[in-house]
Tab-separated table of C-alpha atoms in Angstrom:
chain	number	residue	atom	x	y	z
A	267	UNK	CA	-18.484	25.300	-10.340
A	268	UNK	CA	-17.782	24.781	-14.377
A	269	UNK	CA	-13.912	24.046	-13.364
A	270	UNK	CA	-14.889	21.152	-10.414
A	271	UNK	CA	-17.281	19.790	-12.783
A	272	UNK	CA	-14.862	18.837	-15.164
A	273	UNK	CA	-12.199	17.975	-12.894
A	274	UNK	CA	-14.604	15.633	-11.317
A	275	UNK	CA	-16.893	14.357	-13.368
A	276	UNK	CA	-17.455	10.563	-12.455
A	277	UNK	CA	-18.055	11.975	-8.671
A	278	UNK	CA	-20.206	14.680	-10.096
A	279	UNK	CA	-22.204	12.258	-11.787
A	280	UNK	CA	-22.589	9.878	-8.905
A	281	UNK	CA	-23.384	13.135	-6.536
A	282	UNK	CA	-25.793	14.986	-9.005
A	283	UNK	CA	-26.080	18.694	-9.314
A	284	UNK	CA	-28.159	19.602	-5.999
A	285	UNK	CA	-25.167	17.770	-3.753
A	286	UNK	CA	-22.323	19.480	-5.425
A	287	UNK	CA	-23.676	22.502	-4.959
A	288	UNK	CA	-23.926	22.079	-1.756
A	289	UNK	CA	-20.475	20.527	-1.387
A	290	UNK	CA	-19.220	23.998	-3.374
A	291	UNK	CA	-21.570	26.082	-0.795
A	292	UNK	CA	-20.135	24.321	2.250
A	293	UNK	CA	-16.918	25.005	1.291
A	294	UNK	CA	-16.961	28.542	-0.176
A	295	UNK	CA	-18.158	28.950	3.426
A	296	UNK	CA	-15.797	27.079	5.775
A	297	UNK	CA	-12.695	26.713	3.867
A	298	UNK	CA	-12.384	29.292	0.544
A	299	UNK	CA	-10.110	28.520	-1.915
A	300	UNK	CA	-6.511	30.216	-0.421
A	301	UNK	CA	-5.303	29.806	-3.799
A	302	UNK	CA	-5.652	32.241	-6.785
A	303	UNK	CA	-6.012	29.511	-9.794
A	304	UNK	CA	-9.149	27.914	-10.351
A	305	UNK	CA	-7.370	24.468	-11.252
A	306	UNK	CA	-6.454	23.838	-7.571
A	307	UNK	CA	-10.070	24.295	-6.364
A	308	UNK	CA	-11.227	20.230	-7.350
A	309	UNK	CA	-8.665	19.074	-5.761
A	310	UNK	CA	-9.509	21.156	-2.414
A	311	UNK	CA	-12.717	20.347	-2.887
A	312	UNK	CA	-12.187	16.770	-3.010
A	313	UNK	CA	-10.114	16.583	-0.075
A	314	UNK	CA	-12.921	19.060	1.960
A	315	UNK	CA	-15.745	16.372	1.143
A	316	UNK	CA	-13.408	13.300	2.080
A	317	UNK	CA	-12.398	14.580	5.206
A	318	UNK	CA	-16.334	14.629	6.095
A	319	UNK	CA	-16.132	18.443	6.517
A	320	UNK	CA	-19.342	19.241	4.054
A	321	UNK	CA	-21.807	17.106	6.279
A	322	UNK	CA	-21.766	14.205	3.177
A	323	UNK	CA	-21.377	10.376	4.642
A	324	UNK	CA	-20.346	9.726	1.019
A	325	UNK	CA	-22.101	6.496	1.214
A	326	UNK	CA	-24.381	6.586	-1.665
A	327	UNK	CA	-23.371	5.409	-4.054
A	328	UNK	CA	-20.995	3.220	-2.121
A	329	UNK	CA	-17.882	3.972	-4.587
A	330	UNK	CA	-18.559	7.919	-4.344
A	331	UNK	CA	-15.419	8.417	-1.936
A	332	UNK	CA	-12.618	6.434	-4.219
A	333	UNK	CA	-14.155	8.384	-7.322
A	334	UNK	CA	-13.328	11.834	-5.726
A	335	UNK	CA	-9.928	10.212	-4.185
A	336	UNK	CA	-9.293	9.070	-7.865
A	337	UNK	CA	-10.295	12.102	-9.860
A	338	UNK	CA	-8.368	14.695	-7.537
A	339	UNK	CA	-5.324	12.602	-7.960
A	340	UNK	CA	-5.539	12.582	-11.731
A	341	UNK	CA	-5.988	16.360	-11.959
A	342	UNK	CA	-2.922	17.184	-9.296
A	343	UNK	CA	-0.902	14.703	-11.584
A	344	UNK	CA	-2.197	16.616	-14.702
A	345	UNK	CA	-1.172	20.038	-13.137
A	346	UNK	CA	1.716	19.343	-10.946
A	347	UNK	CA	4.835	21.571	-12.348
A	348	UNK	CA	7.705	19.820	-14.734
A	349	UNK	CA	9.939	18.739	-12.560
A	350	UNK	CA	13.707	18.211	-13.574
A	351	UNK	CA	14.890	14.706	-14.525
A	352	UNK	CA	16.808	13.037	-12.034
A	353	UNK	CA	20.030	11.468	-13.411
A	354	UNK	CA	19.638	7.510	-14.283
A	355	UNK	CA	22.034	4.776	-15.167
A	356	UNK	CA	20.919	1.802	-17.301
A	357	UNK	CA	18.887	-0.451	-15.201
A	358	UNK	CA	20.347	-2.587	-12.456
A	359	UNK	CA	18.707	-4.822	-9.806
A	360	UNK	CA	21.689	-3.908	-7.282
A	361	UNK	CA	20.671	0.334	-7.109
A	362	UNK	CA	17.840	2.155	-6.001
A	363	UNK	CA	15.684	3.478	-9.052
A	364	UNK	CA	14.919	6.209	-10.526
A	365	UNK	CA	10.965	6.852	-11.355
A	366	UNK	CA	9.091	9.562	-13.076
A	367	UNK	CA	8.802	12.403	-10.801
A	368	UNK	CA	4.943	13.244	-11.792
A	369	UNK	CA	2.745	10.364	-10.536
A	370	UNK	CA	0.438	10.059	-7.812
A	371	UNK	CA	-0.577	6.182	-5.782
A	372	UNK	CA	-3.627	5.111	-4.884
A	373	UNK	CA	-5.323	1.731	-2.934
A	374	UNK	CA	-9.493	1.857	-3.585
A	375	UNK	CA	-11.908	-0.505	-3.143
A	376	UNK	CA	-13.828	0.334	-6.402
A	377	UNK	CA	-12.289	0.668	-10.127
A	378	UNK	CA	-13.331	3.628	-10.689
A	379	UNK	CA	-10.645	3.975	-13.138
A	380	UNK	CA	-12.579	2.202	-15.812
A	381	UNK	CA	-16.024	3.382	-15.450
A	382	UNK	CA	-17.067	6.488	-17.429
A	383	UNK	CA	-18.602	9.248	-15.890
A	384	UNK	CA	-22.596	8.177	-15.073
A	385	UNK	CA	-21.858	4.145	-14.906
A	386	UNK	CA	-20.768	2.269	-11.501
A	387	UNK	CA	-17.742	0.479	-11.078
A	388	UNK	CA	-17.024	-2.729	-10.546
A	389	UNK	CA	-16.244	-3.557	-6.514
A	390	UNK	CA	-12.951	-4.502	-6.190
A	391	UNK	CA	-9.712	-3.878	-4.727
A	392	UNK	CA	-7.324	-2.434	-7.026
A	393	UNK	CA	-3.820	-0.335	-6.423
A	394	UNK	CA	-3.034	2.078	-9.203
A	395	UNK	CA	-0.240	4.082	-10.386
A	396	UNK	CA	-0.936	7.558	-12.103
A	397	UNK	CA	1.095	9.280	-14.211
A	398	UNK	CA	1.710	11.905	-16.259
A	399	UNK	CA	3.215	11.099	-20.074
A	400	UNK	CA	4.904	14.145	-20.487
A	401	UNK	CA	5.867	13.618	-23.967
A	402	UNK	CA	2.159	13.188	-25.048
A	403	UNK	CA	1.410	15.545	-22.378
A	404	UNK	CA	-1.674	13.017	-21.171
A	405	UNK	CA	-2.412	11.118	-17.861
A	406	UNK	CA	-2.530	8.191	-17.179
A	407	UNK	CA	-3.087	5.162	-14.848
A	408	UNK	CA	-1.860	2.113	-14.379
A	409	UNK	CA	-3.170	-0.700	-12.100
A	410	UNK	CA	-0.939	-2.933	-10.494
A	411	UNK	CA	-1.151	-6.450	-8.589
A	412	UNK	CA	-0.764	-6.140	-4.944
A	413	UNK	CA	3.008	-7.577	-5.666
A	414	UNK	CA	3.849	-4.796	-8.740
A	415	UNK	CA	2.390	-2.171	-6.189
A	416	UNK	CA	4.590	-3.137	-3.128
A	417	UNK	CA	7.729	-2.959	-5.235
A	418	UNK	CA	6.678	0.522	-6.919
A	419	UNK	CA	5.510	1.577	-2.935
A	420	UNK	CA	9.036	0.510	-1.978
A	421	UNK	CA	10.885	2.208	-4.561
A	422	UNK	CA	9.465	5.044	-4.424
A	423	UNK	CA	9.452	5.505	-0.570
A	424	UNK	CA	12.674	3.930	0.679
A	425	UNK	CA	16.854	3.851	-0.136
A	426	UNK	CA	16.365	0.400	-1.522
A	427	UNK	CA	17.252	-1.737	-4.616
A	428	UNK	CA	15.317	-3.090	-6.795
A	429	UNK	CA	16.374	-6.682	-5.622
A	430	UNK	CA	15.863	-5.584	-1.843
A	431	UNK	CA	11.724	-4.580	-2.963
A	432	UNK	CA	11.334	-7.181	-4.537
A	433	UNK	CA	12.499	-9.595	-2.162
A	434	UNK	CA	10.186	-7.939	0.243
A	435	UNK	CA	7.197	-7.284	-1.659
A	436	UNK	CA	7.868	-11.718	-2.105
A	437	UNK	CA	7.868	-12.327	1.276
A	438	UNK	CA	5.100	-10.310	2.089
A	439	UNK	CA	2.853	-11.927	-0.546
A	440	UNK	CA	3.868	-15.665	0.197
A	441	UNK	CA	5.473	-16.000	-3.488
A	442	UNK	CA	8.997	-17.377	-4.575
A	443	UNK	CA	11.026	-15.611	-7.271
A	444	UNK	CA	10.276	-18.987	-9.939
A	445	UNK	CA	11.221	-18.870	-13.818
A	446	UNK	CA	7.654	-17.764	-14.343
A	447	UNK	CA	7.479	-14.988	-12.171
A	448	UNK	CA	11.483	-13.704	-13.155
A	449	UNK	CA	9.952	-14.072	-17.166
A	450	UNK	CA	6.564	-11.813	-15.943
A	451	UNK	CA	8.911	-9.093	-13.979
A	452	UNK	CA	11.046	-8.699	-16.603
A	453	UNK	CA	8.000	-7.661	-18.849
A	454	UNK	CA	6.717	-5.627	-16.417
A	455	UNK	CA	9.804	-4.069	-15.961
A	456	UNK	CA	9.997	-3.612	-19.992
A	457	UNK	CA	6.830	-2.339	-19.915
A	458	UNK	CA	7.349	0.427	-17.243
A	459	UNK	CA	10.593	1.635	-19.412
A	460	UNK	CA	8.566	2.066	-22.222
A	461	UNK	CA	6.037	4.425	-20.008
A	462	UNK	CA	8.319	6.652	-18.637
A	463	UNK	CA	7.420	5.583	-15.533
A	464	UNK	CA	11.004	3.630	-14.668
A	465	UNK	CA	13.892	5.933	-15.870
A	466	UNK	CA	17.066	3.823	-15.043
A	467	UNK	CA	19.130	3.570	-12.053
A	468	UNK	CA	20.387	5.790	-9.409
A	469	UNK	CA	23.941	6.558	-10.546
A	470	UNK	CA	26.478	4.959	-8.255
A	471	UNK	CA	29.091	7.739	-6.814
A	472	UNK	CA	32.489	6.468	-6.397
């Protein structure tokens, strides 16, 4: 109980003590932990109440669901294993890239990102990236415009270039590539470097 408190503490303020104990008692009871280390139990757990399997509509308070979606996400991301670093070339619009293996995505309906544990957030659509800084050995989480988010989705899911998601997350979002928006990608772009979370290019093989 100590360990999902503290993995989950915005959603175990917003439930109180009575409901996650009856989330843990629910669970304990239909679907025990099948792993042996207590840090994969919140994340279970989360997933148990979300899927509507401990009898909870999650509907009060209305954000209750994106807090546990949020919270489980940042503690896989905190615990997932070191992966090797893929090989990267310097940056070019013409290759697939190469992101930080450890991150998680997420599309809510509440930013539950910036409310502390105890206070509501705000109600409003926002798509984040979460990662891990493994050189400060932290998480954390990034939220992205709809456009920023479609280009990471892209990348991250499909063979494609970096001009090819952009194009596409464009169309999709009714925008044209202007001298403003080339001057604001570029910093984005800059700005994801510096994170960690953009590592380069996919080497081209002869």
């Amino acid at each position: 109980r100590d360990a999902v408190a503290e993995a989950l503490p915005r959603s175990h303020a917003a439930a109180g003590d009575a409901r996650l104990d009856a989330w843990l008692s629910r669970y304990l009871d239909r679907a025990p932990p099948r792993s042996r280390y207590l840090r994969d139990v919140a994340p279970a757990l989360a997933a148990f109440v979300r899927d509507g399997r401990a009898d909870d509509a999650l509907d009060d308070p209305a954000w209750l669901r994106d807090a546990l979606a949020y919270e489980a996400l940042v503690h896989a991301v905190a615990y997932a294993p070191r992966a090797a670093p893929e090989p990267a070339d310097e940056l070019s619009m013409g290759a697939p890239a190469v992101l930080a293996p450890t991150h998680a995505r997420a599309r809510l309906a509440h930013a539950v990102h910036r409310a502390p544990p105890g206070a509501a957030p705000e109600a409003r659509p926002c798509a984040l990236w979460i990662y891990r800084d493994d050189a400060r050995h932290v998480v954390e989480t990034l939220e992205l415009s709809p456009l920023a988010a479609d280009v990471l989705d892209a990348l991250a899911d499909r063979e494609c270039t970096l001009t090819e998601a952009v194009t596409d997350a464009l169309s999709r979002h009714g925008g044209a590539a202007s001298a403003a928006f080339v001057e604001g990608f570029a910093a984005f772009l800059e700005d994801l470097i510096e994170r960690g979370v953009l590592r380069g290019s996919r080497p081209v093989i002869a």
